[in-house]
PDB file of C-alpha atoms in Angstrom:
ATOM      1  CA  MET A   1      14.067 -18.607  11.211  1.00 80.00           C
ATOM      2  CA  GLU A   2      12.371 -20.689   8.531  1.00 86.00           C
ATOM      3  CA  ARG A   3       9.012 -20.217  10.207  1.00 89.00           C
ATOM      4  CA  PHE A   4       9.578 -16.445  10.318  1.00 92.00           C
ATOM      5  CA  LYS A   5      10.443 -16.383   6.604  1.00 91.00           C
ATOM      6  CA  LYS A   6       7.312 -18.381   5.781  1.00 92.00           C
ATOM      7  CA  GLY A   7       5.267 -15.901   7.803  1.00 91.00           C
ATOM      8  CA  LEU A   8       6.819 -12.997   5.882  1.00 92.00           C
ATOM      9  CA  LYS A   9       5.986 -14.699   2.606  1.00 92.00           C
ATOM     10  CA  ASP A  10       2.386 -15.419   3.611  1.00 92.00           C
ATOM     11  CA  GLY A  11       1.910 -11.891   4.945  1.00 91.00           C
ATOM     12  CA  LEU A  12       3.352 -10.095   1.914  1.00 91.00           C
ATOM     13  CA  PRO A  13       0.079 -10.027  -0.097  1.00 90.00           C
ATOM     14  CA  ILE A  14      -1.731  -8.689   2.979  1.00 89.00           C
ATOM     15  CA  GLY A  15       0.869  -5.963   3.432  1.00 89.00           C
ATOM     16  CA  LEU A  16       0.586  -4.881  -0.208  1.00 88.00           C
ATOM     17  CA  GLY A  17      -3.195  -4.724   0.094  1.00 86.00           C
ATOM     18  CA  TYR A  18      -2.954  -2.699   3.297  1.00 88.00           C
ATOM     19  CA  LEU A  19      -0.565  -0.264   1.611  1.00 88.00           C
ATOM     20  CA  SER A  20      -3.203   0.994  -0.814  1.00 82.00           C
ATOM     21  CA  VAL A  21      -6.009   1.201   1.749  1.00 83.00           C
ATOM     22  CA  SER A  22      -3.902   2.972   4.352  1.00 89.00           C
ATOM     23  CA  PHE A  23      -2.662   5.421   1.694  1.00 89.00           C
ATOM     24  CA  THR A  24      -6.263   6.562   1.400  1.00 85.00           C
ATOM     25  CA  PHE A  25      -6.570   6.692   5.178  1.00 89.00           C
ATOM     26  CA  GLY A  26      -3.459   8.881   5.411  1.00 91.00           C
ATOM     27  CA  MET A  27      -4.885  11.321   2.884  1.00 88.00           C
ATOM     28  CA  ILE A  28      -8.275  11.483   4.591  1.00 85.00           C
ATOM     29  CA  ALA A  29      -6.788  11.761   8.095  1.00 88.00           C
ATOM     30  CA  THR A  30      -4.604  14.724   7.143  1.00 88.00           C
ATOM     31  CA  ALA A  31      -7.526  16.297   5.291  1.00 83.00           C
ATOM     32  CA  GLN A  32      -9.496  16.058   8.550  1.00 82.00           C
ATOM     33  CA  GLY A  33      -6.821  18.032  10.388  1.00 83.00           C
ATOM     34  CA  LEU A  34      -4.359  15.420  11.669  1.00 87.00           C
ATOM     35  CA  SER A  35      -0.671  15.809  10.934  1.00 91.00           C
ATOM     36  CA  THR A  36       1.149  13.123   8.964  1.00 93.00           C
ATOM     37  CA  LEU A  37       2.958  12.052  12.139  1.00 94.00           C
ATOM     38  CA  GLN A  38      -0.296  11.797  14.101  1.00 92.00           C
ATOM     39  CA  ALA A  39      -1.977   9.766  11.352  1.00 92.00           C
ATOM     40  CA  THR A  40       1.045   7.451  11.085  1.00 95.00           C
ATOM     41  CA  LEU A  41       1.186   6.864  14.847  1.00 94.00           C
ATOM     42  CA  LEU A  42      -2.571   6.225  14.847  1.00 92.00           C
ATOM     43  CA  SER A  43      -2.123   3.476  12.260  1.00 93.00           C
ATOM     44  CA  LEU A  44       0.887   1.987  14.031  1.00 93.00           C
ATOM     45  CA  ALA A  45      -0.938   1.854  17.372  1.00 90.00           C
ATOM     46  CA  ASN A  46      -4.301   0.572  16.081  1.00 87.00           C
ATOM     47  CA  LEU A  47      -3.889  -1.463  12.889  1.00 87.00           C
ATOM     48  CA  THR A  48      -7.597  -1.374  12.173  1.00 85.00           C
ATOM     49  CA  SER A  49      -9.372   0.234   9.260  1.00 81.00           C
ATOM     50  CA  ALA A  50     -12.995   0.764  10.326  1.00 79.00           C
ATOM     51  CA  GLY A  51     -12.058   1.834  13.846  1.00 83.00           C
ATOM     52  CA  GLN A  52      -9.537   4.381  12.601  1.00 87.00           C
ATOM     53  CA  PHE A  53     -11.901   5.879  10.023  1.00 84.00           C
ATOM     54  CA  ALA A  54     -14.576   6.245  12.692  1.00 82.00           C
ATOM     55  CA  ALA A  55     -12.049   7.758  15.092  1.00 85.00           C
ATOM     56  CA  ILE A  56     -10.882  10.486  12.712  1.00 85.00           C
ATOM     57  CA  GLN A  57     -14.493  11.346  11.898  1.00 80.00           C
ATOM     58  CA  LEU A  58     -15.155  11.899  15.609  1.00 83.00           C
ATOM     59  CA  MET A  59     -11.888  13.786  16.032  1.00 83.00           C
ATOM     60  CA  ALA A  60     -12.922  16.112  13.216  1.00 78.00           C
ATOM     61  CA  VAL A  61     -16.015  17.179  15.184  1.00 77.00           C
ATOM     62  CA  GLN A  62     -13.983  17.372  18.415  1.00 81.00           C
ATOM     63  CA  ALA A  63     -15.846  14.565  20.153  1.00 80.00           C
ATOM     64  CA  PRO A  64     -14.773  13.792  23.749  1.00 84.00           C
ATOM     65  CA  ILE A  65     -12.020  11.212  24.190  1.00 84.00           C
ATOM     66  CA  PHE A  66     -14.416   8.840  25.958  1.00 84.00           C
ATOM     67  CA  GLU A  67     -16.722   8.763  22.913  1.00 82.00           C
ATOM     68  CA  VAL A  68     -13.818   8.056  20.576  1.00 84.00           C
ATOM     69  CA  PHE A  69     -12.598   5.306  22.893  1.00 85.00           C
ATOM     70  CA  LEU A  70     -16.003   3.661  23.313  1.00 84.00           C
ATOM     71  CA  THR A  71     -16.842   3.864  19.603  1.00 83.00           C
ATOM     72  CA  THR A  72     -13.525   2.284  18.654  1.00 84.00           C
ATOM     73  CA  ILE A  73     -14.010  -0.495  21.208  1.00 84.00           C
ATOM     74  CA  ILE A  74     -17.470  -1.380  19.865  1.00 83.00           C
ATOM     75  CA  ILE A  75     -16.474  -1.258  16.194  1.00 81.00           C
ATOM     76  CA  ASN A  76     -13.369  -3.383  16.847  1.00 84.00           C
ATOM     77  CA  PHE A  77     -14.977  -5.823  19.267  1.00 83.00           C
ATOM     78  CA  ARG A  78     -14.829  -8.524  16.599  1.00 82.00           C
ATOM     79  CA  TYR A  79     -11.076  -8.703  17.174  1.00 87.00           C
ATOM     80  CA  VAL A  80     -11.718  -9.923  20.705  1.00 85.00           C
ATOM     81  CA  LEU A  81     -13.744 -12.844  19.371  1.00 82.00           C
ATOM     82  CA  MET A  82     -11.185 -13.497  16.624  1.00 85.00           C
ATOM     83  CA  SER A  83      -8.330 -13.518  19.136  1.00 88.00           C
ATOM     84  CA  ILE A  84     -10.168 -15.988  21.355  1.00 87.00           C
ATOM     85  CA  SER A  85     -10.711 -18.230  18.349  1.00 85.00           C
ATOM     86  CA  LEU A  86      -7.108 -17.855  17.161  1.00 88.00           C
ATOM     87  CA  SER A  87      -5.776 -18.759  20.597  1.00 88.00           C
ATOM     88  CA  GLN A  88      -6.988 -22.312  19.963  1.00 86.00           C
ATOM     89  CA  LYS A  89      -4.725 -22.451  16.903  1.00 88.00           C
ATOM     90  CA  LEU A  90      -1.550 -21.213  18.607  1.00 90.00           C
ATOM     91  CA  ASP A  91       1.360 -23.229  19.921  1.00 89.00           C
ATOM     92  CA  PRO A  92       0.359 -24.329  23.441  1.00 89.00           C
ATOM     93  CA  HIS A  93       3.869 -23.461  24.661  1.00 89.00           C
ATOM     94  CA  MET A  94       3.548 -19.827  23.557  1.00 90.00           C
ATOM     95  CA  LYS A  95       4.154 -17.411  26.449  1.00 90.00           C
ATOM     96  CA  LEU A  96       1.614 -14.829  27.607  1.00 90.00           C
ATOM     97  CA  ARG A  97       3.633 -11.825  26.380  1.00 91.00           C
ATOM     98  CA  GLU A  98       3.952 -13.499  22.982  1.00 91.00           C
ATOM     99  CA  LYS A  99       0.198 -14.064  22.856  1.00 90.00           C
ATOM    100  CA  CYS A 100      -0.349 -10.382  23.670  1.00 90.00           C
ATOM    101  CA  ILE A 101       1.841  -9.405  20.711  1.00 91.00           C
ATOM    102  CA  VAL A 102      -0.093 -11.749  18.437  1.00 92.00           C
ATOM    103  CA  ALA A 103      -3.391 -10.318  19.700  1.00 90.00           C
ATOM    104  CA  PHE A 104      -2.199  -6.790  18.870  1.00 90.00           C
ATOM    105  CA  GLY A 105      -1.423  -7.743  15.270  1.00 89.00           C
ATOM    106  CA  ASN A 106      -4.520  -9.868  14.748  1.00 90.00           C
ATOM    107  CA  THR A 107      -6.574  -8.531  11.834  1.00 88.00           C
ATOM    108  CA  ASP A 108      -9.232 -10.110   9.627  1.00 85.00           C
ATOM    109  CA  GLU A 109      -6.737 -11.182   6.953  1.00 87.00           C
ATOM    110  CA  ILE A 110      -4.010 -12.302   9.363  1.00 90.00           C
ATOM    111  CA  TYR A 111      -6.602 -14.306  11.283  1.00 88.00           C
ATOM    112  CA  ALA A 112      -7.784 -16.022   8.090  1.00 86.00           C
ATOM    113  CA  VAL A 113      -4.243 -16.990   7.026  1.00 90.00           C
ATOM    114  CA  ALA A 114      -3.280 -18.204  10.501  1.00 90.00           C
ATOM    115  CA  GLN A 115      -6.430 -20.304  10.821  1.00 86.00           C
ATOM    116  CA  SER A 116      -5.755 -21.959   7.466  1.00 86.00           C
ATOM    117  CA  GLN A 117      -2.426 -23.389   8.609  1.00 87.00           C
ATOM    118  CA  PRO A 118      -2.458 -27.176   9.083  1.00 85.00           C
ATOM    119  CA  GLU A 119      -0.354 -27.063  12.284  1.00 88.00           C
ATOM    120  CA  PRO A 120      -0.476 -24.911  15.448  1.00 89.00           C
ATOM    121  CA  ASN A 121       1.081 -21.516  14.776  1.00 89.00           C
ATOM    122  CA  LYS A 122       4.479 -20.901  16.358  1.00 92.00           C
ATOM    123  CA  VAL A 123       5.368 -17.433  17.582  1.00 91.00           C
ATOM    124  CA  GLN A 124       8.079 -17.080  14.898  1.00 93.00           C
ATOM    125  CA  TYR A 125       5.531 -17.695  12.135  1.00 93.00           C
ATOM    126  CA  MET A 126       3.017 -15.270  13.631  1.00 94.00           C
ATOM    127  CA  LEU A 127       5.661 -12.552  13.995  1.00 94.00           C
ATOM    128  CA  GLY A 128       6.604 -12.966  10.347  1.00 93.00           C
ATOM    129  CA  LEU A 129       2.955 -13.012   9.283  1.00 93.00           C
ATOM    130  CA  MET A 130       2.280  -9.768  11.159  1.00 94.00           C
ATOM    131  CA  THR A 131       5.419  -7.879  10.085  1.00 94.00           C
ATOM    132  CA  THR A 132       4.605  -7.009   6.474  1.00 93.00           C
ATOM    133  CA  PRO A 133       0.956  -6.042   7.150  1.00 92.00           C
ATOM    134  CA  ILE A 134       2.030  -3.723   9.983  1.00 94.00           C
ATOM    135  CA  ILE A 135       4.715  -2.156   7.782  1.00 95.00           C
ATOM    136  CA  GLY A 136       2.310  -1.858   4.848  1.00 93.00           C
ATOM    137  CA  TRP A 137      -0.453  -0.267   6.912  1.00 93.00           C
ATOM    138  CA  THR A 138       1.856   2.207   8.658  1.00 95.00           C
ATOM    139  CA  LEU A 139       3.930   3.077   5.577  1.00 95.00           C
ATOM    140  CA  GLY A 140       0.820   3.567   3.448  1.00 93.00           C
ATOM    141  CA  THR A 141      -0.587   5.995   5.999  1.00 94.00           C
ATOM    142  CA  PHE A 142       2.670   7.957   6.046  1.00 96.00           C
ATOM    143  CA  LEU A 143       2.828   8.131   2.247  1.00 94.00           C
ATOM    144  CA  GLY A 144      -0.828   9.153   1.979  1.00 91.00           C
ATOM    145  CA  GLY A 145      -0.448  11.851   4.609  1.00 92.00           C
ATOM    146  CA  THR A 146       2.728  13.157   2.998  1.00 93.00           C
ATOM    147  CA  PHE A 147       1.126  13.235  -0.442  1.00 89.00           C
ATOM    148  CA  ASN A 148      -1.928  15.068   0.831  1.00 86.00           C
ATOM    149  CA  SER A 149       0.195  17.668   2.653  1.00 83.00           C
ATOM    150  CA  LEU A 150       1.756  18.593  -0.691  1.00 83.00           C
ATOM    151  CA  LEU A 151      -1.641  19.398  -2.211  1.00 77.00           C
ATOM    152  CA  PRO A 152      -3.141  22.901  -2.149  1.00 77.00           C
ATOM    153  CA  PRO A 153      -5.671  23.602   0.654  1.00 73.00           C
ATOM    154  CA  SER A 154      -8.623  23.475  -1.758  1.00 69.00           C
ATOM    155  CA  LEU A 155      -7.834  19.879  -2.762  1.00 69.00           C
ATOM    156  CA  GLN A 156      -7.058  18.881   0.813  1.00 65.00           C
ATOM    157  CA  SER A 157     -10.534  19.967   1.925  1.00 66.00           C
ATOM    158  CA  ALA A 158     -12.059  18.051  -0.979  1.00 66.00           C
ATOM    159  CA  PHE A 159     -10.602  14.814   0.380  1.00 63.00           C
ATOM    160  CA  SER A 160     -12.619  15.245   3.589  1.00 60.00           C
ATOM    161  CA  ILE A 161     -15.641  13.822   1.750  1.00 66.00           C
ATOM    162  CA  ALA A 162     -13.649  10.873   0.417  1.00 62.00           C
ATOM    163  CA  LEU A 163     -14.361   9.000   3.652  1.00 56.00           C
ATOM    164  CA  TYR A 164     -18.081   8.813   2.873  1.00 66.00           C
ATOM    165  CA  GLY A 165     -17.454   7.811  -0.732  1.00 68.00           C
ATOM    166  CA  MET A 166     -15.148   5.054   0.435  1.00 60.00           C
ATOM    167  CA  PHE A 167     -17.733   3.641   2.837  1.00 65.00           C
ATOM    168  CA  ILE A 168     -20.381   3.694   0.104  1.00 76.00           C
ATOM    169  CA  ALA A 169     -18.029   1.864  -2.266  1.00 69.00           C
ATOM    170  CA  ILE A 170     -17.432  -0.796   0.402  1.00 63.00           C
ATOM    171  CA  ILE A 171     -21.015  -1.490   1.446  1.00 76.00           C
ATOM    172  CA  LEU A 172     -22.951  -1.238  -1.834  1.00 80.00           C
ATOM    173  CA  PRO A 173     -21.489  -4.329  -3.591  1.00 80.00           C
ATOM    174  CA  VAL A 174     -22.146  -6.447  -0.511  1.00 77.00           C
ATOM    175  CA  ALA A 175     -25.632  -4.999  -0.036  1.00 83.00           C
ATOM    176  CA  LYS A 176     -26.552  -5.954  -3.613  1.00 85.00           C
ATOM    177  CA  LYS A 177     -25.673  -9.583  -2.943  1.00 84.00           C
ATOM    178  CA  VAL A 178     -26.798 -10.050   0.668  1.00 83.00           C
ATOM    179  CA  LYS A 179     -30.282  -8.824   1.573  1.00 86.00           C
ATOM    180  CA  THR A 180     -29.629  -8.937   5.311  1.00 87.00           C
ATOM    181  CA  VAL A 181     -26.715  -6.531   4.865  1.00 84.00           C
ATOM    182  CA  ALA A 182     -28.913  -4.201   2.811  1.00 88.00           C
ATOM    183  CA  PHE A 183     -31.568  -4.344   5.528  1.00 91.00           C
ATOM    184  CA  THR A 184     -29.009  -3.529   8.232  1.00 88.00           C
ATOM    185  CA  ILE A 185     -27.717  -0.589   6.198  1.00 88.00           C
ATOM    186  CA  CYS A 186     -31.263   0.758   5.770  1.00 92.00           C
ATOM    187  CA  ILE A 187     -31.925   0.450   9.499  1.00 92.00           C
ATOM    188  CA  SER A 188     -28.668   2.282  10.210  1.00 88.00           C
ATOM    189  CA  ILE A 189     -29.583   5.083   7.794  1.00 90.00           C
ATOM    190  CA  VAL A 190     -32.998   5.519   9.403  1.00 93.00           C
ATOM    191  CA  LEU A 191     -31.537   5.551  12.905  1.00 90.00           C
ATOM    192  CA  SER A 192     -28.789   7.985  11.918  1.00 87.00           C
ATOM    193  CA  SER A 193     -31.372  10.311  10.364  1.00 90.00           C
ATOM    194  CA  LEU A 194     -33.487  10.182  13.510  1.00 90.00           C
ATOM    195  CA  PHE A 195     -30.514  11.087  15.696  1.00 86.00           C
ATOM    196  CA  ALA A 196     -29.657  13.957  13.349  1.00 85.00           C
ATOM    197  CA  TRP A 197     -33.078  15.550  12.850  1.00 88.00           C
ATOM    198  CA  VAL A 198     -35.587  14.502  15.514  1.00 87.00           C
ATOM    199  CA  PRO A 199     -35.692  17.286  18.160  1.00 84.00           C
ATOM    200  CA  PHE A 200     -35.527  15.122  21.272  1.00 80.00           C
ATOM    201  CA  LEU A 201     -32.757  12.924  19.786  1.00 81.00           C
ATOM    202  CA  ASN A 202     -30.463  15.379  18.024  1.00 75.00           C
ATOM    203  CA  PHE A 203     -28.943  16.547  21.309  1.00 78.00           C
ATOM    204  CA  ILE A 204     -27.026  13.231  21.435  1.00 78.00           C
ATOM    205  CA  SER A 205     -23.412  13.713  20.354  1.00 73.00           C
ATOM    206  CA  ASP A 206     -22.002  12.194  17.178  1.00 70.00           C
ATOM    207  CA  GLY A 207     -19.965   9.639  19.065  1.00 69.00           C
ATOM    208  CA  PHE A 208     -22.844   8.216  21.077  1.00 76.00           C
ATOM    209  CA  SER A 209     -25.187   8.310  18.074  1.00 80.00           C
ATOM    210  CA  ILE A 210     -22.722   6.081  16.165  1.00 77.00           C
ATOM    211  CA  ILE A 211     -22.553   3.725  19.136  1.00 77.00           C
ATOM    212  CA  LEU A 212     -26.347   3.555  19.485  1.00 84.00           C
ATOM    213  CA  CYS A 213     -26.891   3.091  15.749  1.00 84.00           C
ATOM    214  CA  THR A 214     -24.358   0.241  15.718  1.00 81.00           C
ATOM    215  CA  LEU A 215     -25.869  -1.558  18.694  1.00 83.00           C
ATOM    216  CA  ILE A 216     -29.521  -1.097  17.711  1.00 89.00           C
ATOM    217  CA  ALA A 217     -29.072  -2.001  14.030  1.00 87.00           C
ATOM    218  CA  SER A 218     -26.987  -5.059  14.932  1.00 83.00           C
ATOM    219  CA  ALA A 219     -29.502  -6.212  17.540  1.00 87.00           C
ATOM    220  CA  ILE A 220     -32.452  -5.846  15.151  1.00 90.00           C
ATOM    221  CA  SER A 221     -30.690  -7.705  12.338  1.00 87.00           C
ATOM    222  CA  ALA A 222     -29.443 -10.457  14.649  1.00 84.00           C
ATOM    223  CA  THR A 223     -32.975 -10.942  16.009  1.00 88.00           C
ATOM    224  CA  LEU A 224     -34.737 -10.971  12.638  1.00 87.00           C
ATOM    225  CA  PHE A 225     -32.062 -12.850  10.691  1.00 84.00           C
ATOM    226  CA  PRO A 226     -30.199 -15.215  13.041  1.00 79.00           C
ATOM    227  CA  VAL A 227     -27.294 -17.090  11.468  1.00 63.00           C
ATOM    228  CA  GLU A 228     -27.675 -20.856  11.533  1.00 62.00           C
ATOM    229  CA  VAL A 229     -24.591 -22.814  12.579  1.00 49.00           C
ATOM    230  CA  ASN A 230     -24.811 -25.145   9.576  1.00 49.00           C
ATOM    231  CA  GLU A 231     -24.465 -22.165   7.215  1.00 44.00           C
ATOM    232  CA  TYR A 232     -20.724 -22.247   7.884  1.00 39.00           C
ATOM    233  CA  GLU A 233     -20.267 -25.992   7.749  1.00 43.00           C
TER     234      GLU A 233
END
């Protein structure tokens, strides 16, 4: 029980941070046509920001389910690598079903806190660490969706462009500091423009264009600017 309480305490700041971000997601999701219940269930089942924002953008243009699925998998693939890394920090006696639960709740912030612990993480601690972020992310989505549903239709439609403004606000500060990020963003913009306007490319659907832009831009940046191992030492 003490381990669970410590996990709750360590996860509380994460949950509060998720509350504000997911509030925005709830507003944008309902502005894109999802109901508050659908947006809330989407957050509860996924617990991922970038993947969910990409998913609702594809849903808004009625992309096929396969495209939504594949796009989400690619965007969230980092969680696979993070879960593999985190598995080395878990209690060796943890059961498989318990590891699956931990993998479901593994996010960037939860991963960072769990990795910083001096001892192997017990399942009780991980459950406590995951509880408040999951509640914060899901509750924030519900509150955001409910708030947006109370707005007049004209304001609801205005929030449909908030998604793009949010992405710009996220990437610009990082791009100013890290040139490789700025380069990757520029490559992505060029590729996205090509898929939108070039005649023999614009027949590709939105979902697959996002997938191709992600893979090509990442491959180019990784080839031109490989990360040295000692940069993290």
